[in-house]
PDB file of C-alpha atoms in Angstrom:
ATOM      1  CA  MET N   1      17.311 -18.278  -5.070  1.00  0.00           C
ATOM      2  CA  ARG N   2      13.635 -17.612  -5.226  1.00  0.00           C
ATOM      3  CA  SER N   3      12.456 -15.690  -8.258  1.00  0.00           C
ATOM      4  CA  VAL N   4      10.728 -12.455  -7.176  1.00  0.00           C
ATOM      5  CA  ARG N   5       7.067 -12.182  -8.613  1.00  0.00           C
ATOM      6  CA  THR N   6       5.878  -8.975  -8.466  1.00  0.00           C
ATOM      7  CA  VAL N   7       2.654  -6.890  -9.190  1.00  0.00           C
ATOM      8  CA  ALA N   8       3.103  -3.158  -9.984  1.00  0.00           C
ATOM      9  CA  CYS N   9       0.728  -0.408 -11.085  1.00  0.00           C
ATOM     10  CA  GLU N  10       0.644   3.290 -11.307  1.00  0.00           C
ATOM     11  CA  LEU N  11      -2.591   4.954 -10.344  1.00  0.00           C
ATOM     12  CA  PRO N  12      -4.001   8.420 -10.253  1.00  0.00           C
ATOM     13  CA  VAL N  13      -4.514   9.872  -6.715  1.00  0.00           C
ATOM     14  CA  GLU N  14      -5.599  12.984  -5.300  1.00  0.00           C
ATOM     15  CA  PHE N  15      -3.372  14.729  -2.640  1.00  0.00           C
ATOM     16  CA  VAL N  16      -6.399  16.270  -0.441  1.00  0.00           C
ATOM     17  CA  LEU N  17      -5.604  19.764   0.944  1.00  0.00           C
ATOM     18  CA  SER N  18      -9.097  20.473   2.047  1.00  0.00           C
ATOM     19  CA  HIS N  19     -12.749  19.400   1.276  1.00  0.00           C
ATOM     20  CA  GLU N  20     -12.765  21.788  -1.679  1.00  0.00           C
ATOM     21  CA  VAL N  21      -9.277  21.374  -2.782  1.00  0.00           C
ATOM     22  CA  SER N  22      -7.136  18.355  -4.114  1.00  0.00           C
ATOM     23  CA  VAL N  23      -4.227  18.072  -6.194  1.00  0.00           C
ATOM     24  CA  PRO N  24      -3.896  15.200  -8.808  1.00  0.00           C
ATOM     25  CA  MET N  25      -0.765  13.076  -8.881  1.00  0.00           C
ATOM     26  CA  HIS N  26       0.276   9.653  -9.367  1.00  0.00           C
ATOM     27  CA  ALA N  27       1.261   6.944  -6.863  1.00  0.00           C
ATOM     28  CA  ALA N  28       2.828   3.536  -7.596  1.00  0.00           C
ATOM     29  CA  LEU N  29       1.898   0.516  -5.953  1.00  0.00           C
ATOM     30  CA  ARG N  30       4.305  -2.416  -5.880  1.00  0.00           C
ATOM     31  CA  TYR N  31       3.763  -6.057  -4.252  1.00  0.00           C
ATOM     32  CA  GLU N  32       6.419  -8.622  -4.107  1.00  0.00           C
ATOM     33  CA  ALA N  33       5.477 -12.240  -3.357  1.00  0.00           C
ATOM     34  CA  ASP N  34       8.904 -12.731  -1.471  1.00  0.00           C
ATOM     35  CA  ASP N  35       7.611  -9.832   0.852  1.00  0.00           C
ATOM     36  CA  PRO N  36       4.172 -10.873   1.182  1.00  0.00           C
ATOM     37  CA  TYR N  37       2.683  -8.939   3.962  1.00  0.00           C
ATOM     38  CA  ALA N  38       3.746  -5.344   2.485  1.00  0.00           C
ATOM     39  CA  VAL N  39       2.554  -3.051  -0.315  1.00  0.00           C
ATOM     40  CA  ARG N  40       5.237  -0.449  -1.232  1.00  0.00           C
ATOM     41  CA  THR N  41       3.859   2.883  -2.218  1.00  0.00           C
ATOM     42  CA  VAL N  42       5.855   5.582  -3.999  1.00  0.00           C
ATOM     43  CA  PHE N  43       4.587   9.071  -4.752  1.00  0.00           C
ATOM     44  CA  HIS N  44       5.918  12.452  -5.929  1.00  0.00           C
ATOM     45  CA  PRO N  45       4.190  15.217  -3.712  1.00  0.00           C
ATOM     46  CA  PRO N  46       3.004  18.150  -5.862  1.00  0.00           C
ATOM     47  CA  GLY N  47       5.698  21.100  -6.148  1.00  0.00           C
ATOM     48  CA  GLN N  48       8.496  18.911  -4.683  1.00  0.00           C
ATOM     49  CA  ASP N  49      11.449  17.248  -6.138  1.00  0.00           C
ATOM     50  CA  VAL N  50      11.486  14.428  -3.645  1.00  0.00           C
ATOM     51  CA  THR N  51       9.910  11.003  -3.854  1.00  0.00           C
ATOM     52  CA  VAL N  52       8.110   9.695  -0.779  1.00  0.00           C
ATOM     53  CA  GLU N  53       7.961   6.070  -0.070  1.00  0.00           C
ATOM     54  CA  TRP N  54       5.569   4.215   2.331  1.00  0.00           C
ATOM     55  CA  PHE N  55       5.157   0.571   3.206  1.00  0.00           C
ATOM     56  CA  PHE N  56       1.631  -0.449   4.027  1.00  0.00           C
ATOM     57  CA  SER N  57       0.231  -3.867   5.135  1.00  0.00           C
ATOM     58  CA  ARG N  58      -1.583  -5.669   2.295  1.00  0.00           C
ATOM     59  CA  ASP N  59      -4.150  -6.693   4.743  1.00  0.00           C
ATOM     60  CA  MET N  60      -4.699  -3.200   6.098  1.00  0.00           C
ATOM     61  CA  LEU N  61      -5.254  -1.977   2.416  1.00  0.00           C
ATOM     62  CA  ALA N  62      -7.650  -4.654   1.889  1.00  0.00           C
ATOM     63  CA  GLN N  63      -9.656  -3.967   5.120  1.00  0.00           C
ATOM     64  CA  ALA N  64      -9.807  -0.279   4.127  1.00  0.00           C
ATOM     65  CA  LEU N  65     -12.227  -1.146   1.164  1.00  0.00           C
ATOM     66  CA  SER N  66     -14.800  -1.721   3.757  1.00  0.00           C
ATOM     67  CA  GLY N  67     -13.847   0.010   6.994  1.00  0.00           C
ATOM     68  CA  ARG N  68     -11.467   2.356   8.925  1.00  0.00           C
ATOM     69  CA  THR N  69      -7.916   0.736   9.656  1.00  0.00           C
ATOM     70  CA  GLY N  70      -4.738   1.656  11.425  1.00  0.00           C
ATOM     71  CA  GLN N  71      -6.161   3.326  14.768  1.00  0.00           C
ATOM     72  CA  GLY N  72      -3.300   4.534  16.872  1.00  0.00           C
ATOM     73  CA  GLY N  73      -0.576   4.487  14.085  1.00  0.00           C
ATOM     74  CA  ASP N  74       1.080   6.720  11.413  1.00  0.00           C
ATOM     75  CA  VAL N  75      -1.125   5.229   8.718  1.00  0.00           C
ATOM     76  CA  HIS N  76      -4.793   5.463   8.783  1.00  0.00           C
ATOM     77  CA  MET N  77      -7.138   4.289   5.767  1.00  0.00           C
ATOM     78  CA  TRP N  78     -10.853   4.124   5.145  1.00  0.00           C
ATOM     79  CA  PRO N  79     -13.411   4.057   2.363  1.00  0.00           C
ATOM     80  CA  ALA N  80     -15.273   7.038   1.416  1.00  0.00           C
ATOM     81  CA  VAL N  81     -16.567   9.051  -1.601  1.00  0.00           C
ATOM     82  CA  HIS N  82     -14.454  11.887  -2.851  1.00  0.00           C
ATOM     83  CA  ALA N  83     -15.528  14.021  -5.979  1.00  0.00           C
ATOM     84  CA  GLY N  84     -18.364  11.616  -6.782  1.00  0.00           C
ATOM     85  CA  ARG N  85     -16.270   8.328  -6.854  1.00  0.00           C
ATOM     86  CA  ASP N  86     -15.354   5.598  -4.270  1.00  0.00           C
ATOM     87  CA  VAL N  87     -12.065   5.983  -2.895  1.00  0.00           C
ATOM     88  CA  VAL N  88      -9.770   4.731  -0.120  1.00  0.00           C
ATOM     89  CA  TYR N  89      -8.523   7.393   1.969  1.00  0.00           C
ATOM     90  CA  VAL N  90      -4.907   7.084   3.182  1.00  0.00           C
ATOM     91  CA  ALA N  91      -3.746   9.588   6.042  1.00  0.00           C
ATOM     92  CA  LEU N  92      -0.089   9.355   6.510  1.00  0.00           C
ATOM     93  CA  ARG N  93       1.580  10.983   9.375  1.00  0.00           C
ATOM     94  CA  ALA N  94       5.523  11.464  10.009  1.00  0.00           C
ATOM     95  CA  PRO N  95       7.554  13.942  12.078  1.00  0.00           C
ATOM     96  CA  ALA N  96       8.135  15.904   8.669  1.00  0.00           C
ATOM     97  CA  GLY N  97       4.526  16.412   8.180  1.00  0.00           C
ATOM     98  CA  SER N  98       1.333  14.768   7.167  1.00  0.00           C
ATOM     99  CA  ALA N  99      -0.683  14.014   4.019  1.00  0.00           C
ATOM    100  CA  LEU N 100      -4.276  12.809   3.073  1.00  0.00           C
ATOM    101  CA  LEU N 101      -4.548  10.994  -0.375  1.00  0.00           C
ATOM    102  CA  ALA N 102      -7.537   9.665  -1.974  1.00  0.00           C
ATOM    103  CA  PHE N 103      -6.876   6.320  -3.839  1.00  0.00           C
ATOM    104  CA  PRO N 104      -9.280   5.165  -6.356  1.00  0.00           C
ATOM    105  CA  ALA N 105     -11.209   2.131  -4.742  1.00  0.00           C
ATOM    106  CA  TYR N 106     -11.481   0.297  -7.955  1.00  0.00           C
ATOM    107  CA  ASP N 107      -7.840   0.573  -8.703  1.00  0.00           C
ATOM    108  CA  VAL N 108      -6.886  -0.530  -5.221  1.00  0.00           C
ATOM    109  CA  ARG N 109      -9.289  -3.438  -5.678  1.00  0.00           C
ATOM    110  CA  ALA N 110      -7.922  -4.435  -9.016  1.00  0.00           C
ATOM    111  CA  PHE N 111      -4.189  -4.275  -7.456  1.00  0.00           C
ATOM    112  CA  LEU N 112      -5.267  -6.427  -4.509  1.00  0.00           C
ATOM    113  CA  ARG N 113      -6.905  -9.124  -6.742  1.00  0.00           C
ATOM    114  CA  GLU N 114      -3.623  -9.380  -8.666  1.00  0.00           C
ATOM    115  CA  THR N 115      -1.444  -9.647  -5.353  1.00  0.00           C
ATOM    116  CA  TRP N 116      -3.921 -12.429  -4.066  1.00  0.00           C
ATOM    117  CA  SER N 117      -3.071 -14.390  -7.355  1.00  0.00           C
ATOM    118  CA  LEU N 118       0.424 -14.474  -6.288  1.00  0.00           C
ATOM    119  CA  VAL N 119      -0.266 -15.188  -2.622  1.00  0.00           C
ATOM    120  CA  LEU N 120      -3.624 -15.875  -1.191  1.00  0.00           C
ATOM    121  CA  PRO N 121      -4.553 -13.961   2.034  1.00  0.00           C
ATOM    122  CA  GLY N 122      -3.589 -15.922   5.065  1.00  0.00           C
ATOM    123  CA  ARG N 123      -0.876 -18.004   3.189  1.00  0.00           C
ATOM    124  CA  GLU N 124       1.745 -15.193   3.519  1.00  0.00           C
ATOM    125  CA  ALA N 125       3.636 -17.297   6.050  1.00  0.00           C
ATOM    126  CA  ASP N 126       4.052 -20.101   3.368  1.00  0.00           C
ATOM    127  CA  ARG N 127       6.600 -17.825   1.699  1.00  0.00           C
ATOM    128  CA  PHE N 128       8.994 -18.127   4.515  1.00  0.00           C
ATOM    129  CA  ASP N 129      11.440 -20.930   5.333  1.00  0.00           C
ATOM    130  CA  LEU N 130      11.828 -20.099   8.991  1.00  0.00           C
ATOM    131  CA  ASP N 131      14.484 -22.624   9.725  1.00  0.00           C
ATOM    132  CA  ALA N 132      16.497 -21.055   6.870  1.00  0.00           C
ATOM    133  CA  GLU N 133      15.968 -17.654   7.794  1.00  0.00           C
ATOM    134  CA  LEU N 134      17.016 -18.344  11.515  1.00  0.00           C
ATOM    135  CA  ALA N 135      19.976 -20.162  10.371  1.00  0.00           C
ATOM    136  CA  GLN N 136      21.132 -16.964   8.134  1.00  0.00           C
ATOM    137  CA  LEU N 137      20.493 -14.732  11.153  1.00  0.00           C
ATOM    138  CA  LEU N 138      22.704 -16.907  13.394  1.00  0.00           C
ATOM    139  CA  ALA N 139      25.366 -17.286  11.007  1.00  0.00           C
ATOM    140  CA  GLY N 140      25.789 -13.519  10.810  1.00  0.00           C
ATOM    141  CA  SER N 141      26.050 -12.899  14.543  1.00  0.00           C
TER     142      SER N 141
END
């Protein structure tokens, strides 16, 4: 069994209600080298007793530092300035509702640098033994 290597951090985000109003909260980002394409994000919406969890593409998060990503999907990201600082906006859309979050670009960049120290961009497929994965799938059928 491979050891799971992870990068995890908690960072302040803004839940953006309008151009003038946003609510501070925290989000936890987690990256596992054994799931090299995904970043797990968990946050607690203000005034709610629930935890919301989303999975983003690590590449999408990295691309959002310099341009718009996610056209046509449930997750859209883009760089901007919010309240005088560089942010990555993350727009989430689900049947239950939608949310706009502002992640500090500096923290996103630092988090991604740490993930890249575990698995370099473009080398994610090296983490998989496709023959073993296929054998396991076939054994289960």
